[in-house]
Tab-separated table of C-alpha atoms in Angstrom:
chain	number	residue	atom	x	y	z
A	8	MET	CA	16.590	24.709	-22.171
A	9	ARG	CA	20.360	24.407	-21.983
A	10	GLU	CA	20.591	27.425	-19.785
A	11	TYR	CA	18.075	26.032	-17.436
A	12	LEU	CA	19.913	22.752	-17.323
A	13	LEU	CA	23.176	24.720	-16.539
A	14	THR	CA	21.463	26.550	-13.814
A	15	LEU	CA	19.993	23.373	-12.293
A	16	CYS	CA	23.416	21.612	-12.339
A	17	VAL	CA	25.226	24.504	-10.827
A	18	THR	CA	22.772	24.772	-7.973
A	19	ALA	CA	22.818	21.103	-7.441
A	20	ALA	CA	26.641	20.976	-7.424
A	21	VAL	CA	27.013	23.895	-5.002
A	22	THR	CA	24.424	22.491	-2.771
A	23	TYR	CA	26.037	19.059	-2.594
A	24	LEU	CA	29.476	20.426	-2.042
A	25	LEU	CA	28.362	22.729	0.773
A	26	THR	CA	26.425	20.065	2.719
A	27	GLY	CA	29.530	18.302	3.916
A	28	PRO	CA	31.266	21.351	5.516
A	29	VAL	CA	27.843	22.558	6.801
A	30	ARG	CA	27.428	19.082	8.569
A	31	LYS	CA	30.749	19.544	10.333
A	32	PHE	CA	29.809	23.108	11.272
A	33	ALA	CA	26.530	21.969	12.617
A	34	ILE	CA	28.148	19.290	14.815
A	35	VAL	CA	30.646	21.856	16.140
A	36	ALA	CA	27.884	24.426	16.789
A	37	GLY	CA	25.841	21.831	18.592
A	38	ALA	CA	22.871	21.935	16.231
A	39	MET	CA	22.080	18.298	17.123
A	40	PRO	CA	18.807	18.227	19.110
A	41	GLU	CA	18.041	15.206	21.277
A	42	ILE	CA	15.894	12.442	19.877
A	43	ARG	CA	12.178	12.920	20.738
A	44	ALA	CA	9.669	10.158	21.330
A	45	ARG	CA	8.135	10.587	17.933
A	46	ASP	CA	11.306	10.621	15.944
A	47	VAL	CA	12.163	7.554	13.793
A	48	HIS	CA	15.931	7.986	13.741
A	49	ARG	CA	18.053	6.250	16.454
A	50	GLU	CA	21.086	8.646	16.554
A	51	PRO	CA	21.285	12.399	17.089
A	52	THR	CA	21.715	13.937	13.629
A	53	PRO	CA	22.956	17.498	12.816
A	54	ARG	CA	20.617	19.962	11.271
A	55	LEU	CA	21.203	23.274	9.555
A	56	GLY	CA	21.158	21.679	6.064
A	57	GLY	CA	19.288	24.815	4.885
A	58	ILE	CA	22.601	26.744	4.902
A	59	ALA	CA	23.791	24.644	1.981
A	60	MET	CA	20.538	24.894	0.242
A	61	PHE	CA	20.562	28.663	0.529
A	62	GLY	CA	24.082	28.692	-0.890
A	63	GLY	CA	22.762	26.757	-3.782
A	64	LEU	CA	19.906	29.182	-4.296
A	65	CYS	CA	22.339	32.121	-4.404
A	66	ALA	CA	24.719	30.344	-6.769
A	67	GLY	CA	21.826	29.446	-9.136
A	68	LEU	CA	20.500	33.094	-9.301
A	69	LEU	CA	23.978	34.366	-9.749
A	70	VAL	CA	24.772	32.075	-12.677
A	71	ALA	CA	21.362	32.671	-14.341
A	72	ALA	CA	21.863	36.598	-14.064
A	73	HIS	CA	25.091	36.168	-16.309
A	74	LEU	CA	23.557	34.018	-19.025
A	75	SER	CA	22.453	35.628	-22.291
A	76	ASN	CA	18.726	34.536	-22.263
A	77	LEU	CA	18.017	34.154	-18.459
A	78	GLY	CA	19.780	37.335	-17.755
A	79	LYS	CA	16.818	39.176	-19.292
A	80	VAL	CA	14.594	37.850	-16.594
A	81	PHE	CA	16.519	39.935	-14.061
A	82	GLU	CA	16.319	43.048	-16.282
A	83	LEU	CA	12.515	42.818	-17.053
A	84	HIS	CA	11.194	41.386	-13.886
A	85	SER	CA	11.597	42.086	-10.106
A	86	GLU	CA	10.651	38.615	-8.992
A	87	PRO	CA	14.095	37.265	-8.630
A	88	ARG	CA	15.143	40.097	-6.188
A	89	ALA	CA	11.833	39.601	-4.349
A	90	LEU	CA	12.528	35.888	-3.894
A	91	LEU	CA	16.102	36.426	-2.711
A	92	SER	CA	14.851	38.953	-0.146
A	93	GLY	CA	12.224	36.790	1.225
A	94	ALA	CA	14.321	33.622	1.166
A	95	GLY	CA	17.092	35.449	3.111
A	96	LEU	CA	14.621	36.358	5.854
A	97	ILE	CA	13.036	32.936	6.008
A	98	TRP	CA	16.516	31.293	6.031
A	99	ILE	CA	17.741	33.425	8.871
A	100	LEU	CA	14.625	32.503	10.926
A	101	GLY	CA	15.110	28.870	10.246
A	102	VAL	CA	18.768	28.917	11.259
A	103	LEU	CA	17.834	30.528	14.619
A	104	ASP	CA	15.187	27.928	15.126
A	105	ASP	CA	17.522	24.993	14.259
A	106	LYS	CA	20.113	26.168	16.764
A	107	TRP	CA	18.257	27.735	19.670
A	108	GLY	CA	14.478	27.080	18.963
A	109	VAL	CA	11.842	29.710	18.135
A	110	ASP	CA	8.298	30.016	19.406
A	111	ALA	CA	5.684	28.940	16.934
A	112	LEU	CA	4.058	32.314	16.959
A	113	VAL	CA	7.316	34.040	16.270
A	114	LYS	CA	7.948	31.715	13.337
A	115	LEU	CA	4.488	32.445	11.969
A	116	GLY	CA	5.128	36.152	12.284
A	117	GLY	CA	8.477	35.758	10.532
A	118	GLN	CA	6.923	33.795	7.627
A	119	MET	CA	4.304	36.601	7.151
A	120	ILE	CA	7.057	39.289	7.194
A	121	ALA	CA	9.029	37.316	4.505
A	122	ALA	CA	5.869	37.059	2.366
A	123	GLY	CA	5.183	40.756	2.918
A	124	VAL	CA	8.675	41.714	1.828
A	125	MET	CA	8.063	39.763	-1.466
A	126	VAL	CA	4.802	41.522	-1.865
A	127	LEU	CA	6.376	44.908	-1.515
A	128	GLN	CA	8.846	44.148	-4.300
A	129	GLY	CA	6.196	43.110	-6.753
A	130	LEU	CA	5.769	39.329	-6.245
A	131	THR	CA	2.004	39.284	-5.608
A	132	ILE	CA	-1.223	38.114	-7.173
A	133	LEU	CA	-2.901	40.676	-9.271
A	134	TRP	CA	-5.858	38.852	-10.944
A	135	ILE	CA	-7.370	35.415	-11.085
A	136	PRO	CA	-9.135	33.893	-14.160
A	137	VAL	CA	-12.413	32.264	-13.029
A	138	PRO	CA	-14.225	29.929	-15.498
A	139	GLY	CA	-17.612	31.247	-16.495
A	140	VAL	CA	-16.883	34.646	-14.920
A	141	GLY	CA	-13.839	36.009	-16.552
A	142	THR	CA	-10.691	37.671	-15.240
A	143	VAL	CA	-11.293	38.900	-11.665
A	144	GLY	CA	-8.954	41.753	-10.590
A	145	LEU	CA	-7.875	41.922	-7.044
A	146	THR	CA	-7.418	45.017	-4.909
A	147	PRO	CA	-3.989	45.460	-3.376
A	148	MET	CA	-5.309	44.344	-0.009
A	149	GLN	CA	-6.911	41.165	-1.492
A	150	GLY	CA	-3.793	40.419	-3.423
A	151	THR	CA	-1.627	40.883	-0.426
A	152	LEU	CA	-3.796	38.694	1.796
A	153	LEU	CA	-4.019	35.885	-0.827
A	154	THR	CA	-0.291	36.000	-1.408
A	155	VAL	CA	0.676	35.870	2.245
A	156	ALA	CA	-1.896	33.056	2.847
A	157	LEU	CA	-0.467	30.915	0.062
A	158	VAL	CA	3.105	31.486	1.136
A	159	VAL	CA	2.350	30.551	4.806
A	160	ILE	CA	0.319	27.543	3.932
A	161	THR	CA	3.051	26.205	1.590
A	162	ILE	CA	5.884	26.789	3.999
A	163	ASN	CA	4.140	24.997	6.870
A	164	ALA	CA	2.968	22.181	4.743
A	165	VAL	CA	6.418	21.469	3.568
A	166	ASN	CA	7.800	21.790	7.062
A	167	PHE	CA	5.119	19.534	8.352
A	168	VAL	CA	5.891	16.686	5.882
A	169	ASP	CA	9.559	16.726	6.794
A	170	GLY	CA	9.303	13.564	9.069
A	171	LEU	CA	11.368	10.874	7.259
A	172	ASP	CA	14.834	10.894	5.691
A	173	GLY	CA	14.620	12.385	2.276
A	174	LEU	CA	10.850	12.815	2.228
A	175	ALA	CA	10.493	16.590	2.118
A	176	SER	CA	13.278	17.298	-0.286
A	177	GLY	CA	12.120	14.436	-2.633
A	178	MET	CA	8.460	15.529	-2.637
A	179	VAL	CA	9.369	19.135	-3.282
A	180	CYS	CA	11.680	18.063	-6.085
A	181	ILE	CA	8.878	16.164	-7.715
A	182	ALA	CA	6.554	19.236	-7.332
A	183	ALA	CA	9.282	21.486	-8.843
A	184	ALA	CA	9.729	19.098	-11.824
A	185	ALA	CA	6.024	19.136	-12.531
A	186	PHE	CA	5.849	22.798	-12.082
A	187	PHE	CA	8.839	23.364	-14.338
A	188	LEU	CA	7.244	21.386	-17.256
A	189	TYR	CA	4.087	23.397	-16.852
A	190	ALA	CA	5.824	26.838	-16.658
A	191	TYR	CA	8.144	25.985	-19.591
A	192	ARG	CA	5.314	25.009	-21.851
A	193	LEU	CA	3.436	28.199	-20.884
A	194	TRP	CA	6.391	30.278	-21.758
A	195	PHE	CA	7.663	28.775	-24.939
A	196	GLY	CA	4.260	27.178	-26.035
A	197	HIS	CA	2.147	30.155	-25.563
A	198	ASN	CA	4.822	32.904	-25.627
A	199	VAL	CA	3.859	34.177	-22.220
A	200	GLU	CA	7.020	36.133	-21.111
A	201	ALA	CA	5.629	36.472	-17.473
A	202	ALA	CA	6.179	32.719	-16.929
A	203	ALA	CA	10.000	33.142	-17.237
A	204	PRO	CA	10.593	33.791	-13.562
A	205	ALA	CA	8.528	30.872	-12.389
A	206	THR	CA	10.375	28.566	-14.780
A	207	LEU	CA	13.671	29.762	-13.397
A	208	PHE	CA	12.525	29.326	-9.840
A	209	ALA	CA	11.457	25.751	-10.504
A	210	ALA	CA	14.810	24.864	-12.100
A	211	ILE	CA	16.716	26.282	-9.100
A	212	LEU	CA	14.386	24.497	-6.631
A	213	MET	CA	15.051	21.193	-8.395
A	214	GLY	CA	18.694	21.799	-8.151
A	215	MET	CA	18.558	22.623	-4.441
A	216	CYS	CA	16.593	19.397	-3.616
A	217	LEU	CA	18.689	17.157	-5.861
A	218	GLY	CA	21.986	18.472	-4.406
A	219	PHE	CA	20.842	17.812	-0.860
A	220	LEU	CA	19.115	14.449	-1.310
A	221	PRO	CA	22.358	12.365	-1.389
A	222	HIS	CA	23.116	13.540	2.101
A	223	ASN	CA	19.558	13.285	3.329
A	224	MET	CA	18.530	9.782	1.985
A	225	HIS	CA	18.097	7.070	4.600
A	226	PRO	CA	20.119	6.740	6.766
A	227	ALA	CA	20.424	10.523	6.704
A	228	ARG	CA	23.773	12.125	7.574
A	229	ILE	CA	22.203	15.612	8.124
A	230	PHE	CA	18.604	17.085	8.240
A	231	MET	CA	17.616	20.202	6.380
A	232	GLY	CA	15.927	21.528	9.568
A	233	ASP	CA	13.554	24.424	9.473
A	234	SER	CA	16.125	26.531	7.640
A	235	GLY	CA	15.733	24.190	4.677
A	236	SER	CA	12.142	23.072	4.822
A	237	MET	CA	10.766	26.686	5.133
A	238	LEU	CA	13.221	27.837	2.430
A	239	ILE	CA	12.048	25.306	-0.247
A	240	GLY	CA	8.488	25.967	0.706
A	241	LEU	CA	8.902	29.595	0.087
A	242	VAL	CA	10.606	29.066	-3.319
A	243	LEU	CA	7.790	26.714	-4.345
A	244	ALA	CA	5.141	29.149	-3.334
A	245	ALA	CA	7.024	32.165	-4.993
A	246	GLY	CA	6.996	30.285	-8.384
A	247	ALA	CA	3.245	29.724	-8.145
A	248	ILE	CA	2.462	33.286	-7.238
A	249	SER	CA	4.703	34.643	-9.969
A	250	ILE	CA	3.081	32.589	-12.834
A	251	THR	CA	-0.492	33.056	-11.453
A	252	GLY	CA	-0.629	36.622	-10.653
A	253	GLN	CA	1.655	38.152	-13.206
A	254	VAL	CA	0.316	36.634	-16.458
A	255	ASP	CA	-1.751	39.206	-18.343
A	256	PRO	CA	-4.862	37.754	-19.882
A	257	ASP	CA	-4.555	40.249	-22.810
A	258	VAL	CA	-1.395	38.420	-23.876
A	259	LEU	CA	-3.416	35.278	-24.520
A	260	ASN	CA	-6.177	37.247	-26.249
A	261	ALA	CA	-4.122	37.394	-29.471
A	262	PHE	CA	-4.099	33.643	-29.711
A	263	THR	CA	-7.848	32.967	-28.998
A	264	GLY	CA	-9.707	35.083	-31.532
A	265	GLY	CA	-10.643	37.799	-29.048
A	266	SER	CA	-13.718	36.368	-27.510
A	267	GLU	CA	-14.081	36.595	-23.729
A	268	ARG	CA	-15.030	32.885	-23.453
A	269	ALA	CA	-12.004	31.826	-25.414
A	270	VAL	CA	-9.724	33.999	-23.283
A	271	VAL	CA	-11.181	32.563	-20.015
A	272	HIS	CA	-10.751	28.978	-21.343
A	273	ALA	CA	-7.083	29.791	-22.308
A	274	THR	CA	-6.386	31.359	-18.974
A	275	VAL	CA	-7.710	28.495	-16.990
A	276	PRO	CA	-4.416	26.686	-17.188
A	277	VAL	CA	-2.787	29.719	-15.635
A	278	TYR	CA	-5.044	29.240	-12.619
A	279	ILE	CA	-3.636	25.701	-12.081
A	280	PRO	CA	-0.260	26.833	-10.523
A	281	LEU	CA	-2.251	28.416	-7.713
A	282	LEU	CA	-3.639	24.993	-6.895
A	283	LEU	CA	-0.603	22.952	-7.887
A	284	PRO	CA	1.288	23.558	-4.699
A	285	LEU	CA	-1.805	22.705	-2.750
A	286	THR	CA	-2.169	19.394	-4.769
A	287	VAL	CA	1.402	18.654	-4.103
A	288	ILE	CA	1.040	19.097	-0.396
A	289	ALA	CA	-2.282	17.265	-0.393
A	290	VAL	CA	-0.642	14.309	1.447
A	291	PRO	CA	0.767	16.398	4.380
A	292	VAL	CA	-2.507	18.451	4.571
A	293	ALA	CA	-4.468	15.258	4.807
A	294	ASP	CA	-2.079	13.990	7.433
A	295	LEU	CA	-2.614	17.328	9.288
A	296	LEU	CA	-6.338	17.106	9.318
A	297	LEU	CA	-6.240	13.381	10.318
A	298	ALA	CA	-3.949	14.303	13.241
A	299	ILE	CA	-6.150	17.077	14.472
A	300	VAL	CA	-9.239	14.850	14.354
A	301	ARG	CA	-7.413	11.965	16.011
A	302	ARG	CA	-6.009	14.133	18.827
A	303	THR	CA	-9.276	15.896	19.527
A	304	TRP	CA	-11.102	12.531	19.572
A	305	ASN	CA	-8.683	11.218	22.180
A	306	GLY	CA	-9.053	14.301	24.368
A	307	GLN	CA	-5.604	15.763	23.477
A	308	SER	CA	-4.510	19.128	22.152
A	309	PRO	CA	-4.374	19.347	18.353
A	310	PHE	CA	-0.802	20.496	18.722
A	311	ALA	CA	0.300	17.616	20.917
A	312	ALA	CA	2.993	15.488	19.176
A	313	ASP	CA	2.366	11.709	18.597
A	314	ARG	CA	3.386	8.893	16.390
A	315	GLY	CA	0.234	8.589	14.429
A	316	HIS	CA	1.189	10.468	11.223
A	317	LEU	CA	1.011	8.783	7.880
A	318	HIS	CA	4.705	7.911	7.587
A	319	HIS	CA	4.501	6.357	11.099
A	320	ARG	CA	1.545	4.293	10.038
A	321	LEU	CA	3.438	3.163	6.938
A	322	LEU	CA	6.266	1.913	9.192
A	323	GLU	CA	3.782	0.230	11.561
A	324	ILE	CA	2.065	-1.799	8.931
A	325	GLY	CA	5.382	-3.375	7.787
A	326	HIS	CA	6.999	-0.939	5.249
A	327	SER	CA	10.711	-0.196	5.629
A	328	HIS	CA	11.816	3.363	6.061
A	329	SER	CA	12.950	3.665	2.350
A	330	ARG	CA	9.807	1.988	1.044
A	331	ALA	CA	7.595	4.356	3.065
A	332	VAL	CA	9.415	7.363	1.528
A	333	LEU	CA	9.021	5.902	-2.022
A	334	ILE	CA	5.229	5.428	-1.472
A	335	MET	CA	4.960	9.052	-0.440
A	336	TYR	CA	7.016	9.980	-3.563
A	337	PHE	CA	4.595	7.936	-5.780
A	338	TRP	CA	1.451	9.588	-4.479
A	339	SER	CA	3.006	13.155	-4.688
A	340	GLY	CA	4.158	12.581	-8.201
A	341	LEU	CA	0.732	11.113	-9.246
A	342	ILE	CA	-1.103	14.137	-7.840
A	343	ALA	CA	1.332	16.709	-9.192
A	344	PHE	CA	1.957	15.312	-12.714
A	345	GLY	CA	-1.651	14.316	-13.028
A	346	THR	CA	-2.766	17.919	-12.283
A	347	VAL	CA	-0.413	19.298	-14.893
A	348	ALA	CA	-1.436	16.658	-17.495
A	349	TYR	CA	-5.131	17.445	-16.878
A	350	SER	CA	-4.420	21.214	-17.256
A	351	VAL	CA	-2.863	20.430	-20.663
A	352	HIS	CA	-5.430	18.034	-21.961
A	353	SER	CA	-8.494	18.326	-19.777
A	354	ALA	CA	-10.774	16.764	-22.445
A	355	SER	CA	-8.811	13.609	-22.674
A	356	THR	CA	-10.415	10.540	-20.946
A	357	TRP	CA	-7.151	8.554	-21.172
A	358	ILE	CA	-5.482	10.795	-18.538
A	359	LEU	CA	-8.269	10.223	-16.086
A	360	LEU	CA	-8.135	6.438	-16.800
A	361	LEU	CA	-4.386	6.386	-16.323
A	362	ILE	CA	-4.699	8.266	-13.028
A	363	VAL	CA	-7.231	5.936	-11.775
A	364	ALA	CA	-5.167	2.908	-12.708
A	365	LEU	CA	-2.099	4.308	-11.123
A	366	SER	CA	-4.072	5.097	-8.019
A	367	ALA	CA	-5.289	1.484	-7.846
A	368	ALA	CA	-1.689	0.260	-8.186
A	369	GLY	CA	-0.642	2.680	-5.387
A	370	LEU	CA	-3.255	1.256	-3.056
A	371	VAL	CA	-2.106	-2.303	-3.721
A	372	LEU	CA	1.501	-1.143	-2.930
A	373	LEU	CA	0.360	0.587	0.155
A	374	LEU	CA	-1.477	-2.399	1.644
A	375	LEU	CA	1.021	-5.054	0.421
A	376	PRO	CA	2.525	-5.687	3.861
A	377	ARG	CA	-0.962	-6.668	5.055
A	378	PHE	CA	-1.000	-9.733	2.838
A	379	LYS	CA	1.693	-12.344	2.990
A	380	PRO	CA	1.545	-14.395	-0.183
A	381	ARG	CA	3.629	-17.596	-0.279
A	382	ALA	CA	5.440	-18.486	-3.492
A	383	PRO	CA	5.372	-21.961	-4.863
A	384	ARG	CA	8.222	-24.350	-4.007
A	385	TRP	CA	9.805	-23.998	-7.430
A	386	ALA	CA	9.962	-20.198	-7.153
A	387	GLU	CA	11.390	-19.793	-3.668
A	388	ALA	CA	14.879	-19.317	-4.992
A	389	PHE	CA	13.878	-16.246	-6.835
A	390	VAL	CA	11.794	-14.408	-4.199
A	391	PRO	CA	12.759	-12.672	-0.903
A	392	PRO	CA	12.798	-14.929	2.234
A	393	ARG	CA	9.579	-13.351	3.582
A	394	TYR	CA	7.592	-14.963	0.645
A	395	ARG	CA	8.952	-18.475	1.143
A	396	ARG	CA	7.276	-21.127	3.015
A	397	ARG	CA	8.589	-21.978	6.450
A	398	LYS	CA	10.359	-25.274	6.749
A	399	PRO	CA	9.032	-27.685	9.470
A	400	ALA	CA	11.256	-27.785	12.526
A	401	PRO	CA	13.311	-31.005	12.878
A	402	ALA	CA	12.302	-33.655	15.300
A	403	THR	CA	15.291	-33.055	17.559
A	404	ALA	CA	14.255	-29.495	18.213
A	405	ALA	CA	11.474	-30.737	20.562
A	406	VAL	CA	14.003	-32.912	22.471
A	407	GLU	CA	16.469	-30.044	22.724
A	408	ALA	CA	13.722	-27.666	23.882
A	409	THR	CA	13.399	-29.846	27.090
A	410	ALA	CA	17.049	-29.356	28.037
A	411	GLU	CA	17.770	-27.230	31.140
A	412	PRO	CA	18.947	-23.598	30.407
A	413	GLY	CA	22.440	-24.405	31.654
A	414	GLU	CA	23.156	-27.309	29.293
A	415	PRO	CA	25.474	-26.778	26.333
A	416	GLY	CA	23.854	-26.534	22.895
A	417	GLU	CA	20.599	-25.127	24.240
A	418	PRO	CA	18.850	-23.227	21.442
A	419	ALA	CA	17.923	-19.512	22.019
A	420	ALA	CA	14.157	-20.318	21.501
A	421	ALA	CA	14.184	-22.722	24.475
A	422	ALA	CA	14.383	-20.029	26.996
A	423	GLY	CA	10.657	-19.393	27.157
A	424	GLU	CA	10.375	-20.166	30.881
A	425	PRO	CA	7.455	-18.787	32.864
A	426	GLY	CA	9.936	-16.544	34.816
A	427	GLU	CA	11.273	-14.874	31.723
A	428	GLU	CA	9.732	-12.140	29.660
A	429	ARG	CA	10.131	-11.325	26.002
A	430	GLU	CA	10.216	-7.650	25.004
A	431	PRO	CA	10.009	-6.399	21.401
A	432	VAL	CA	13.259	-5.354	19.742
A	433	PRO	CA	12.871	-1.742	18.120
A	434	ALA	CA	13.525	-1.190	14.467
A	435	GLY	CA	16.991	-1.601	13.291
A	436	ILE	CA	19.281	1.394	12.545
A	437	HIS	CA	18.337	1.193	8.814
A	438	GLY	CA	14.622	0.824	9.462
A	439	ALA	CA	14.290	-2.615	8.062
A	440	THR	CA	11.865	-3.824	10.740
A	441	ALA	CA	8.487	-2.497	11.755
A	442	ILE	CA	8.389	-0.215	14.825
A	443	GLY	CA	6.100	-0.522	17.873
A	444	ASP	CA	4.466	-3.850	18.909
A	445	ARG	CA	4.759	-5.282	15.416
A	446	SER	CA	8.471	-5.890	15.697
A	447	ARG	CA	9.437	-9.253	14.176
A	448	PHE	CA	12.283	-10.134	16.448
A	449	THR	CA	12.339	-10.512	20.252
A	450	ARG	CA	15.058	-10.756	22.883
A	451	ILE	CA	14.822	-12.413	26.252
A	452	SER	CA	15.201	-10.466	29.509
A	453	SER	CA	15.887	-12.497	32.556
A	454	ASN	CA	14.614	-11.652	35.979
A	455	SER	CA	17.801	-12.822	37.681
């Protein structure tokens, strides 16, 4: 565990220290795209944060290769080399897209090539344990197609969720933490040596995200861009493929008495990592499906950009930028850690009850801005201003409202003349107010 912690800390430190110089380089290189209509940030922000994250990945692999225990992973397995090769290709593709822009089909082809390079170096799914059937071996073609599909889906799902400051890196960090606990238990709890590369990948991925988050939290000073989002998506998928397709069911046979039914029951948890990345990206996938249905229903193209995504909806109903990100963190953590806990103790009803209770609490937090409870008078000093009762306007306010606009001391609220219009003020620079027509503050625009 100490070597994993050392690798994680080195990866996080290198990523954190490189992000500052990378930000300056991105500004000089002009990697600051104009603000689009669907963006929630108010100022042009540099991208290319994936350069720092790739540096952290290389540093983490380099340190792990020189440690006594983790060094054996590089001697016995080819997965680390396969990961570095695929990550290098996807990183170069992301850098080109952040600076000059790359066509969607070209990016899809590059993602498939990166996945194919990892398959050629041995990072592929060889078999799948199926409950009630047994271990199903895959042909090379089937394993290659399944591996490429999982890599492409995970990369694009992570890229799709990168819509708010700190959202993608935080959600992937939560996924990596849950995945690390699962893989570490499988290796040291069941003595499955094939789980060692996946455990290392999860630790490095946590370090990459933790090192970048301080620069990316709202208000973000730099965005990871496609060079970062596709990179962390590929690392997440590589860990899932490594632990799913490389674990030999015969290894667990020695711990289960030799019966086929017991072996299948023991290898079912090995099947969970194949679904774990999909459960982690369940929120962005749901957002994707809703977006396709919404745009098709409105007669638009499914690929047309809009402001109807889940994070936009959270802002519109009254959540601040930071609170919307935390809500997405909550649901991602609940799904990821709930899946891991269920895979460990699938017969426990307490886990299901806890998941249901946390889901109910999450729904209450999600819909909280819709309700505006008022605290009693004696508790108003201890709650935020939005929960306090409004004080009645003084009697002089009505007299002052009748004053002409040119008179001194005229209040700002008295300018509601028929010839003047009020327009909503957009959200503040820190996202403290809602966006769209639900803005709480207004300013007066004169026709003169």
